Coordinates of C-alpha atoms and ligand atoms in Angstrom, one line a residue:
M139 CA 17.8 30.4 7.9
E140 CA 14.3 31.8 7.8
H141 CA 13.0 32.5 4.5
A142 CA 9.7 34.0 4.0
T143 CA 6.8 32.4 1.6
T144 CA 3.2 32.2 0.8
P145 CA 0.7 29.5 1.3
I146 CA 0.6 27.1 -1.7
A147 CA -2.8 25.8 -2.8
G148 CA -3.1 22.1 -3.2
Q149 CA -1.2 20.8 -0.1
T150 CA -3.8 18.4 1.2
P151 CA -2.2 14.9 2.2
G152 CA -4.4 11.9 0.3
T153 CA -4.7 8.4 1.4
S154 CA -1.2 8.0 1.6
G155 CA 1.0 11.0 1.9
L156 CA 1.1 14.2 -0.5
R157 CA 1.2 13.2 -3.9
K158 CA 1.7 15.8 -7.2
K159 CA 3.0 15.5 -10.5
T160 CA 6.9 16.0 -9.9
R161 CA 7.4 19.4 -11.5
I162 CA 5.0 20.6 -9.1
F163 CA 6.8 19.3 -6.0
M164 CA 10.1 20.9 -8.0
A165 CA 8.4 24.5 -8.3
P166 CA 9.9 27.1 -6.0
H167 CA 9.0 26.7 -2.3
F168 CA 6.6 23.6 -2.8
L169 CA 8.8 20.8 -1.1
E170 CA 9.9 23.5 1.4
N171 CA 6.6 24.6 2.4
F172 CA 4.8 21.4 3.1
T173 CA 7.8 20.2 4.5
Q174 CA 7.6 23.0 7.0
S175 CA 3.9 22.3 7.5
I176 CA 4.6 18.9 8.8
F177 CA 7.4 20.5 11.3
D178 CA 4.5 22.9 12.5
A179 CA 1.9 20.2 12.6
I180 CA 4.1 17.9 15.0
G181 CA 5.0 20.7 17.2
G182 CA 8.6 21.4 15.5
G183 CA 11.5 19.5 14.9
A184 CA 13.8 20.8 17.9
G185 CA 15.7 18.2 19.4
K186 CA 14.0 15.3 17.5
R187 CA 15.5 12.4 15.3
F188 CA 13.7 11.7 11.9
V189 CA 14.3 8.6 9.7
L190 CA 14.8 10.0 6.1
G191 CA 14.8 7.9 2.7
G192 CA 12.9 7.3 -0.6
D193 CA 12.1 4.8 -3.5
G194 CA 15.2 6.4 -5.3
R195 CA 12.7 8.1 -8.1
F196 CA 13.4 11.0 -10.1
F197 CA 14.3 14.3 -7.4
N198 CA 14.3 11.6 -4.6
A199 CA 18.1 12.6 -3.9
Q200 CA 17.5 16.3 -4.0
A201 CA 14.5 16.4 -1.9
I202 CA 16.2 14.5 0.5
Q203 CA 19.1 17.5 0.5
S204 CA 16.3 20.0 1.1
I205 CA 14.8 17.9 4.1
I206 CA 18.1 17.7 5.9
A207 CA 18.8 21.3 5.5
M208 CA 15.2 22.2 7.0
A209 CA 15.7 19.6 9.7
Q210 CA 19.0 21.2 10.8
A211 CA 17.0 24.6 10.6
N212 CA 14.5 23.4 12.5
G213 CA 16.5 22.2 15.5
A214 CA 16.5 18.5 15.0
A215 CA 19.0 16.7 16.7
E216 CA 19.8 13.8 14.2
V217 CA 18.6 12.3 10.9
I218 CA 19.1 8.7 9.8
I219 CA 19.2 8.3 6.1
G220 CA 19.3 4.7 3.9
R221 CA 22.3 5.0 1.8
G222 CA 22.1 6.5 -1.6
G223 CA 18.6 8.3 0.1
L224 CA 17.0 4.8 -0.5
L225 CA 14.5 3.0 2.0
S226 CA 11.6 1.0 1.5
T227 CA 8.7 2.3 3.3
P228 CA 8.7 -0.9 5.5
A229 CA 12.3 -0.5 6.0
A230 CA 11.7 3.2 7.2
S231 CA 9.1 2.1 9.6
H232 CA 11.4 -0.4 11.2
L233 CA 13.9 1.9 11.4
I234 CA 12.2 4.5 13.3
R235 CA 10.9 2.0 15.7
S236 CA 14.2 0.1 16.1
R237 CA 16.2 3.1 16.5
G238 CA 13.4 5.2 18.3
A239 CA 13.2 7.9 16.2
D240 CA 10.4 10.6 16.6
G241 CA 9.2 10.3 13.2
G242 CA 10.2 9.9 9.5
F243 CA 10.0 11.5 5.9
I244 CA 9.3 8.8 3.3
L245 CA 9.9 10.4 -0.4
S246 CA 7.6 8.2 -2.9
A247 CA 4.4 8.3 -4.7
S248 CA 4.5 4.3 -4.1
H249 CA 2.8 2.5 -7.2
N250 CA 2.5 6.2 -9.4
P251 CA 5.2 6.1 -12.3
G252 CA 8.2 8.4 -11.5
G253 CA 10.0 10.7 -13.7
I254 CA 10.4 14.5 -14.4
E255 CA 6.8 14.1 -16.1
A256 CA 5.3 11.7 -13.9
D257 CA 4.8 11.9 -10.1
F258 CA 6.3 12.4 -6.5
G259 CA 5.2 12.3 -3.1
L260 CA 5.9 12.8 0.6
K261 CA 4.8 11.3 3.5
Y262 CA 5.3 11.6 7.3
N263 CA 5.3 8.6 9.6
G264 CA 5.0 9.0 13.3
A265 CA 7.1 7.6 16.1
N266 CA 5.1 4.0 16.2
G267 CA 6.6 3.8 12.5
G268 CA 2.9 4.2 10.8
P269 CA 1.4 7.0 8.8
A270 CA 0.5 9.8 10.5
P271 CA -3.4 9.4 11.8
E272 CA -5.9 11.9 9.9
A273 CA -5.8 14.4 13.0
V274 CA -2.5 15.0 12.0
T275 CA -2.5 15.0 8.2
Q276 CA -5.6 17.7 8.5
K277 CA -3.3 20.2 10.9
M278 CA -0.5 19.7 7.9
A279 CA -3.0 20.9 5.5
A280 CA -4.5 23.7 7.8
T281 CA -0.9 24.6 8.6
S282 CA 0.1 24.9 4.9
A283 CA -2.7 27.0 3.9
G284 CA -1.5 30.0 6.0
L285 CA 2.1 29.3 5.9
T286 CA 4.3 32.8 5.7
R287 CA 7.9 31.3 6.6
Y288 CA 10.0 28.1 6.3
Y289 CA 13.4 27.3 8.2
K290 CA 16.1 26.0 5.9
A291 CA 19.8 25.8 6.8
D292 CA 22.5 27.0 4.3
G293 CA 25.3 24.7 3.0
A294 CA 26.7 22.3 0.5
D295 CA 25.1 19.0 0.1
V296 CA 25.3 16.2 2.2
D297 CA 27.2 12.9 1.0
L298 CA 24.7 10.1 1.0
D299 CA 26.7 7.3 -0.5
T300 CA 28.9 6.6 2.7
I301 CA 28.0 4.8 5.7
G302 CA 28.8 6.7 9.0
T303 CA 28.1 9.6 11.0
T304 CA 28.9 13.5 10.4
T305 CA 27.4 16.7 12.1
R306 CA 25.7 19.7 10.2
G307 CA 25.8 22.6 13.0
Q308 CA 24.0 20.9 16.0
M309 CA 22.6 17.7 14.1
Q310 CA 23.8 14.6 13.6
I311 CA 23.9 12.8 10.1
T312 CA 23.9 9.1 10.2
V313 CA 23.8 7.4 7.1
V314 CA 22.9 3.3 7.2
D315 CA 22.8 0.5 5.1
P316 CA 19.1 0.6 3.9
V317 CA 19.1 -3.1 3.8
A318 CA 20.7 -4.7 7.2
D319 CA 18.4 -3.7 9.6
Y320 CA 15.3 -4.8 7.7
A321 CA 16.7 -8.4 6.5
A322 CA 17.4 -8.9 10.1
L323 CA 13.9 -8.1 11.4
M324 CA 12.7 -10.7 8.6
E325 CA 15.3 -13.3 9.5
S326 CA 13.9 -13.1 13.1
L327 CA 10.2 -13.6 11.9
F328 CA 10.5 -16.4 9.5
D329 CA 12.0 -19.8 9.3
F330 CA 15.0 -19.0 7.0
D331 CA 16.3 -22.6 7.2
A332 CA 12.9 -24.2 6.1
I333 CA 12.7 -21.6 3.2
A334 CA 16.3 -22.2 2.3
A335 CA 15.8 -26.1 2.3
L336 CA 12.9 -25.5 0.0
F337 CA 14.9 -23.6 -2.5
A338 CA 18.0 -26.1 -2.2
G339 CA 15.4 -28.9 -3.3
G340 CA 15.1 -27.2 -6.5
F341 CA 11.8 -24.7 -5.7
T342 CA 12.1 -21.8 -8.2
M343 CA 10.9 -18.6 -7.9
C344 CA 10.8 -15.1 -9.8
F345 CA 10.7 -11.9 -8.2
D346 CA 9.6 -8.8 -10.4
A347 CA 11.3 -5.5 -8.5
M348 CA 9.8 -3.3 -10.9
H349 CA 12.8 -1.6 -11.5
A350 CA 11.8 -0.2 -8.0
V351 CA 13.1 0.0 -4.5
T352 CA 13.0 -3.6 -3.5
G353 CA 15.5 -4.8 -5.8
P354 CA 18.5 -4.3 -3.3
Y355 CA 16.3 -6.0 -0.5
A356 CA 15.1 -9.0 -2.7
H357 CA 18.8 -9.7 -3.9
A358 CA 20.1 -9.4 -0.3
I359 CA 17.3 -11.6 1.2
L360 CA 16.1 -14.3 -1.6
E361 CA 19.1 -14.8 -3.2
Q362 CA 22.2 -14.1 -1.0
R363 CA 20.6 -15.2 2.6
L364 CA 17.9 -18.0 1.6
G365 CA 19.9 -19.4 -1.9
A366 CA 17.4 -18.6 -4.4
R367 CA 19.1 -19.1 -7.8
A368 CA 21.0 -16.1 -9.3
G369 CA 18.4 -14.6 -11.9
T370 CA 15.6 -15.2 -9.2
V371 CA 15.3 -11.1 -8.9
I372 CA 14.2 -9.5 -12.0
N373 CA 14.1 -5.6 -12.7
G374 CA 16.5 -5.3 -9.7
T375 CA 18.1 -2.4 -10.1
P376 CA 16.3 0.8 -8.7
L377 CA 16.0 3.4 -11.7
E378 CA 14.6 7.0 -11.4
D379 CA 11.9 6.5 -13.8
F380 CA 11.2 2.7 -13.0
G381 CA 12.4 1.8 -16.8
G382 CA 9.4 3.9 -17.8
G383 CA 6.8 1.4 -16.3
H384 CA 4.2 1.8 -13.6
P385 CA 5.8 0.2 -10.3
D386 CA 2.5 -1.2 -9.4
P387 CA 2.3 -5.2 -8.8
N388 CA -1.0 -6.2 -10.5
P389 CA -1.5 -8.5 -13.5
V390 CA -1.7 -5.4 -15.7
W391 CA 1.6 -3.5 -14.9
A392 CA 3.5 -6.8 -14.0
H393 CA 2.8 -8.0 -17.1
E394 CA 6.6 -9.5 -17.4
L395 CA 6.3 -11.6 -14.3
M396 CA 2.8 -12.5 -15.5
A397 CA 4.1 -13.8 -18.9
R398 CA 6.8 -15.9 -17.3
M399 CA 4.3 -17.2 -14.8
S400 CA 2.0 -18.7 -17.7
S401 CA 4.7 -19.9 -19.8
P402 CA 5.9 -23.7 -20.4
D403 CA 9.3 -23.3 -17.7
A404 CA 7.7 -21.2 -15.7
P405 CA 8.9 -21.0 -11.9
D406 CA 7.0 -22.5 -9.1
F407 CA 6.4 -19.2 -7.4
G408 CA 6.3 -15.4 -8.7
A409 CA 5.8 -12.2 -6.6
A410 CA 6.2 -8.4 -7.5
S411 CA 6.4 -5.2 -5.3
D412 CA 5.6 -1.9 -6.0
G413 CA 7.8 1.6 -6.1
D414 CA 8.1 2.0 -2.2
G415 CA 8.2 -1.8 -1.3
D416 CA 5.1 -1.9 0.7
R417 CA 2.6 -3.8 -1.8
N418 CA 2.9 -7.2 -3.2
M419 CA 1.6 -9.6 -5.7
I420 CA 1.4 -13.3 -5.4
V421 CA 1.3 -15.8 -8.5
G422 CA 1.5 -19.4 -8.6
R423 CA 2.2 -21.3 -11.9
G424 CA -0.8 -20.2 -13.8
A425 CA -2.5 -19.1 -10.7
Y426 CA -2.8 -15.3 -9.8
V427 CA -3.9 -15.2 -6.3
T428 CA -6.0 -12.0 -5.7
P429 CA -4.9 -9.8 -2.6
S430 CA -8.0 -10.2 -0.5
D431 CA -7.6 -14.1 -0.9
S432 CA -3.9 -13.7 0.1
L433 CA -5.0 -11.8 3.2
A434 CA -7.0 -14.8 3.9
V435 CA -4.6 -17.4 3.3
L436 CA -1.4 -15.5 5.1
A437 CA -4.0 -15.0 8.0
A438 CA -4.8 -18.8 8.1
G439 CA -1.3 -19.8 7.9
A440 CA 0.5 -17.0 10.1
H441 CA 1.2 -19.7 13.0
L442 CA 3.4 -21.6 10.7
A443 CA 5.8 -19.0 10.9
P444 CA 7.9 -18.4 14.1
A445 CA 6.8 -14.9 14.9
Y446 CA 3.2 -16.2 14.6
A447 CA 3.3 -19.3 16.3
G448 CA 1.5 -18.4 19.4
G449 CA -1.5 -17.2 17.1
I450 CA -3.0 -14.1 16.0
A451 CA -4.5 -11.5 18.0
G452 CA -7.0 -10.2 15.4
I453 CA -7.4 -9.6 11.7
A454 CA -8.1 -6.0 10.2
R455 CA -9.0 -5.0 6.5
S456 CA -9.8 -2.0 4.5
M457 CA -13.5 -1.7 3.8
P458 CA -13.4 -2.3 -0.2
T459 CA -11.3 -5.7 0.8
S460 CA -13.3 -9.0 0.4
A461 CA -14.6 -10.9 3.2
A462 CA -12.3 -13.9 2.8
A463 CA -10.2 -12.6 5.8
D464 CA -13.4 -12.3 7.8
R465 CA -14.2 -16.0 7.5
V466 CA -10.5 -16.8 8.6
A467 CA -11.1 -14.7 11.6
K468 CA -14.2 -16.2 12.7
A469 CA -12.5 -19.9 12.4
L470 CA -9.8 -18.6 14.5
G471 CA -12.3 -17.0 16.9
V472 CA -10.2 -13.6 16.6
E473 CA -11.6 -10.4 16.4
M474 CA -12.0 -8.8 12.7
F475 CA -12.0 -5.2 12.1
E476 CA -13.2 -3.2 9.0
T477 CA -11.6 0.0 8.3
P478 CA -11.6 2.7 5.7
T479 CA -8.9 2.5 2.9
G480 CA -5.2 3.4 4.0
W481 CA -2.6 2.0 6.2
K482 CA -3.1 4.8 8.5
F483 CA -6.3 3.4 9.9
F484 CA -4.2 0.0 11.2
G485 CA -2.2 1.7 13.4
S486 CA -4.1 2.1 16.5
L487 CA -5.4 -1.5 16.3
L488 CA -1.8 -2.8 16.2
D489 CA -0.5 -0.3 18.7
A490 CA -3.2 -1.9 21.3
G491 CA -2.4 -5.3 20.5
R492 CA -5.9 -5.7 19.1
V493 CA -4.6 -7.3 15.6
T494 CA -1.5 -9.0 14.5
I495 CA -2.3 -9.3 10.5
C496 CA -3.9 -6.6 8.1
G497 CA -4.4 -6.1 4.7
E498 CA -6.0 -4.2 1.6
E499 CA -7.2 -5.5 -1.7
S500 CA -4.9 -3.1 -3.0
A501 CA -2.1 -5.7 -2.6
G502 CA -0.9 -4.8 0.6
T503 CA -0.6 -7.0 3.7
G504 CA 1.6 -6.5 6.9
S505 CA 1.7 -7.4 10.6
D506 CA 2.5 -6.0 13.9
H507 CA 6.4 -6.2 13.1
V508 CA 6.2 -2.8 11.6
R509 CA 3.5 0.1 11.1
E510 CA 3.2 -0.1 7.3
K511 CA 2.2 -2.6 4.7
D512 CA 5.4 -4.8 3.8
G513 CA 5.8 -6.5 0.4
L514 CA 8.5 -8.6 1.1
W515 CA 7.4 -9.4 4.5
A516 CA 4.1 -11.2 2.7
V517 CA 6.4 -12.9 0.1
L518 CA 8.4 -14.3 2.6
L519 CA 5.4 -15.4 4.7
W520 CA 4.2 -17.2 1.9
L521 CA 7.3 -18.9 1.1
N522 CA 7.7 -19.8 4.9
I523 CA 3.9 -21.2 4.4
L524 CA 4.6 -23.4 1.2
A525 CA 7.9 -24.4 2.9
V526 CA 6.0 -26.0 5.6
R527 CA 3.0 -27.2 3.8
K528 CA 4.6 -28.4 0.7
L529 CA 1.7 -27.8 -1.5
S530 CA 2.1 -25.3 -4.8
V531 CA 0.2 -22.2 -4.7
A532 CA -2.5 -23.8 -6.9
E533 CA -3.1 -26.7 -4.3
L534 CA -2.9 -24.3 -1.3
M535 CA -5.7 -22.0 -2.7
A536 CA -7.9 -25.1 -3.8
D537 CA -7.3 -26.3 -0.1
H538 CA -8.2 -23.1 1.3
W539 CA -11.1 -22.4 -0.5
A540 CA -12.6 -26.0 0.2
R541 CA -12.1 -25.1 3.4
F542 CA -13.7 -21.4 3.7
G543 CA -15.6 -21.5 0.2
R544 CA -14.6 -18.3 -2.5
D545 CA -15.0 -14.8 -2.2
H546 CA -14.9 -14.1 -6.0
Y547 CA -13.5 -10.6 -6.6
A548 CA -12.6 -7.9 -8.7
R549 CA -11.8 -3.9 -9.0
L550 CA -12.5 -2.1 -11.8
D551 CA -10.5 1.2 -12.1
F552 CA -11.5 4.2 -14.3
E553 CA -8.6 6.4 -14.2
E554 CA -8.1 10.1 -14.8
V555 CA -12.5 10.9 -15.5
P556 CA -13.0 14.4 -15.3
S557 CA -13.2 15.2 -11.6
E558 CA -16.9 17.1 -11.7
A559 CA -18.1 14.0 -14.0
A560 CA -16.9 11.7 -11.1
H561 CA -18.3 13.8 -8.4
A562 CA -21.7 14.4 -10.1
M563 CA -21.9 10.4 -10.5
L564 CA -21.1 9.9 -7.0
A565 CA -23.3 12.8 -5.6
D566 CA -26.2 11.3 -7.8
L567 CA -25.8 7.9 -5.9
G568 CA -25.4 9.2 -2.6
A569 CA -28.8 11.1 -2.8
R570 CA -30.5 7.8 -4.0
I571 CA -28.7 5.8 -0.9
P572 CA -31.2 6.0 1.7
T573 CA -33.9 4.6 -0.9
L574 CA -32.4 1.8 -2.4
A575 CA -33.1 -1.1 -0.2
G576 CA -35.8 -3.0 -1.8
T577 CA -35.5 -1.8 -5.2
R578 CA -34.4 -3.9 -8.1
V579 CA -31.9 -2.9 -10.8
E580 CA -31.1 -5.0 -14.0
G581 CA -33.0 -8.0 -12.5
M582 CA -31.3 -7.8 -9.2
Q583 CA -32.6 -6.9 -5.8
I584 CA -30.8 -4.7 -3.5
T585 CA -31.0 -5.7 0.2
A586 CA -29.1 -2.6 1.6
A587 CA -26.9 0.4 1.0
D588 CA -25.2 3.0 3.1
V589 CA -22.3 5.5 3.1
F590 CA -19.1 3.8 5.1
A591 CA -18.3 5.8 8.4
Y592 CA -15.5 4.3 10.9
T593 CA -15.2 5.5 14.6
D594 CA -11.8 4.0 15.5
P595 CA -12.3 1.2 18.3
V596 CA -9.1 2.5 20.1
D597 CA -8.9 6.1 20.2
G598 CA -12.7 7.4 19.0
A599 CA -11.4 9.1 15.9
Q600 CA -14.2 9.5 13.2
S601 CA -13.7 9.3 9.6
A602 CA -17.0 10.0 7.5
N603 CA -17.5 9.3 3.6
Q604 CA -15.4 6.5 3.3
G605 CA -17.3 5.2 0.4
W606 CA -20.6 3.9 -1.0
R607 CA -21.6 0.3 -0.1
I608 CA -24.4 -1.5 -1.8
W609 CA -25.7 -5.2 -1.1
F610 CA -28.0 -7.5 -3.2
E611 CA -29.7 -10.6 -3.1
G612 CA -27.5 -13.6 -2.8
G613 CA -24.7 -11.9 -0.3
S614 CA -23.1 -9.9 -3.2
R615 CA -21.7 -6.7 -2.8
A616 CA -20.6 -3.5 -4.5
V617 CA -18.5 -0.6 -3.4
L618 CA -17.6 2.7 -4.8
R619 CA -14.9 5.1 -3.5
L620 CA -12.7 7.7 -5.3
S621 CA -9.3 7.3 -5.2
G622 CA -7.0 9.7 -2.9
T623 CA -3.6 9.1 -4.6
G624 CA -4.1 10.1 -8.0
T625 CA -2.5 13.2 -9.4
Q626 CA -4.9 14.1 -12.5
G627 CA -8.3 14.3 -12.7
A628 CA -10.3 11.5 -10.6
T629 CA -10.4 7.8 -10.4
V630 CA -13.3 6.1 -9.7
R631 CA -12.7 2.6 -8.2
L632 CA -15.7 -0.2 -8.3
Y633 CA -15.2 -2.9 -6.1
L634 CA -17.4 -6.2 -6.8
E635 CA -17.5 -9.5 -4.7
Q636 CA -19.5 -12.6 -4.6
Y637 CA -19.3 -15.4 -2.1
R638 CA -19.9 -18.9 -3.3
P639 CA -19.6 -21.5 -0.4
P640 CA -17.2 -24.9 -0.5
D641 CA -19.7 -26.9 -2.2
A642 CA -20.3 -24.4 -4.8
A643 CA -16.7 -23.3 -5.1
G644 CA -14.6 -24.5 -8.1
S645 CA -13.6 -23.3 -11.4
V646 CA -15.9 -20.7 -12.2
E647 CA -14.2 -17.5 -13.3
A648 CA -14.7 -14.4 -11.0
A649 CA -15.3 -12.4 -14.3
Q650 CA -18.4 -14.8 -14.8
V651 CA -19.6 -14.9 -11.5
L652 CA -19.6 -11.3 -10.8
A653 CA -21.1 -10.2 -14.5
P654 CA -24.7 -9.7 -13.4
L655 CA -23.3 -7.6 -10.4
R656 CA -21.0 -5.2 -12.7
A657 CA -23.8 -4.9 -15.5
A658 CA -26.6 -3.8 -12.3
V659 CA -23.8 -1.5 -10.8
L660 CA -23.0 -0.1 -14.2
A661 CA -26.4 0.9 -14.7
L662 CA -27.5 1.7 -11.3
C663 CA -25.1 4.7 -11.5
D664 CA -25.3 5.1 -15.1
F665 CA -21.4 5.3 -15.8
Q666 CA -22.3 5.7 -19.6
K667 CA -24.0 9.2 -18.9
H668 CA -21.7 10.5 -16.6
L669 CA -18.0 9.3 -17.6
G670 CA -19.2 8.3 -21.1
R671 CA -17.8 4.7 -20.9
T672 CA -18.5 1.6 -19.0
T673 CA -15.2 -0.3 -19.5
P674 CA -12.3 0.1 -17.0
D675 CA -8.6 1.2 -17.5
V676 CA -7.6 -1.2 -15.2
T677 CA -9.3 -4.3 -13.6
T678 CA -7.4 -6.6 -10.8
Ligands
VG1_300 C1 -4.4 3.3 -3.0 C2 -5.3 2.1 -2.5 C3 -5.1 1.8 -1.1 C4 -3.8 2.2 -0.5 C5 -3.1 3.3 -1.2 C6 -1.8 3.6 -0.8 O1 -5.5 4.5 -2.2 O2 -6.8 1.8 -3.0 O3 -5.6 0.7 -0.2 O4 -3.7 2.2 0.8 O5 -3.2 3.5 -2.6 O6 -1.0 2.7 -1.4 P1 -6.5 5.0 -3.5 O7 -7.2 6.2 -2.6 O8 -6.0 5.7 -4.7 O9 -7.5 3.8 -3.6 V1 0.7 2.9 -1.6 O10 1.3 1.4 -1.9 O11 0.9 4.0 -1.2 O12 1.4 3.2 -1.1
CO301 CO1 3.5 1.3 -2.0

């Protein structure tokens, strides 16, 4: 049961758990070492109850069998597993909370592609259902660096396909329907009658599950419970390699959905979710909604859904997310928080009841119903708002901008660039940050610049170096940071935004509004010199 091992380099969790190439996770002792580091970092597994599931990508089932055997050998009392080893990230968060578990292991590399040559990941969520806070992930990394043994029971694989309870040594194994509890939670939050009436009235929708975990959830909730016509959900069967695609819901990777939404017979409403079901993309007929705007629209309209009828306590957004939600918070007279990137930073605010709605520019929105972002939740809140307001997506957006003005926004991703080049470029920028205010670049005046640091307002935890921010005359802002979810080289993210008040809002394209800002930042950082290019791989 006790196996000797040696530390394996590179076991430091990033923005959302540990992500590596699948073959690395499959290498001898790699998964075991990191899993044992988690058990050690949380004070052991003895007597504890854990939720366990993943997004169904290649190696999911095998990894689950290993973690079951390790939970048993670490003395756990129970593991609660989604049938077939499947659980979306928000459904896992809900199960941890509703079953009073001590924590949960979620196997996913989220929006990264899956397969033996692609990516795998493992994240640990605590008893509140949310991602382990930084202090705990730092402990996991430190433990992994000195690990000399792990505990793993021998024995045959557990049957993951039959709902019910069995035992292994001291440990109970409970296999549950991955969808049922989650669907019931959604029904408790939203006006399902109003949404069902919308569909019965001829409203059409296309939901692209991108061959990932949300397929079974979307079929059950949208088609079976709410009466959306059969065929509403496309790519609805989870595949180990997500059909060879990136399960990343943005206009680039969800091109099948985007093509449908701009075709002459486009449905009224389109949506997509990512590998593990925590992200969402919203698109109307010919009208893509940026995630930052979606957060603002959901916060402004949440009171139209039964769960939020009493109003919201506050809103939190990650720092690179646009200020659109800030305008809503101001209008509602509620608190607004700006946190570092990653859902773990919302947990303390949600637990303390300071905020109800949270979101990120990367297509993540959620509320206090779980402690993760939640793709289908966002889709259902959109449907609930549309059902009450009886507007199209384009009309709802026009209405929102007429009231609040518009935060034109773009994120440019420079992917898989050499790590040294990315670090050199940002070190160079970092060195100049203190002296940038008052200088001009490409004809634009810089008004302020800093390195974002965060102190959690609830528990005082501090996080430094969370991205570089530069403000320009006219109120535009640029943010640069390095991705913490990639598995190869470095990815530089450049976020651009420019506000235009209601009287100036209108049909101007974001790309046009942001062009001078984009040129200024590319020149300021000298992307050409450092990265050899000024064209991003993906713009969202
Ligand atoms: C990205 C996004 C971030 C998100 C994270 C996890 O991180 O930018 O907003 O929280 O992915 O999303 P990074 O460090 O690569 O920018 V996912 O759907 O795990 O789940
Ligand atoms: Co995800």
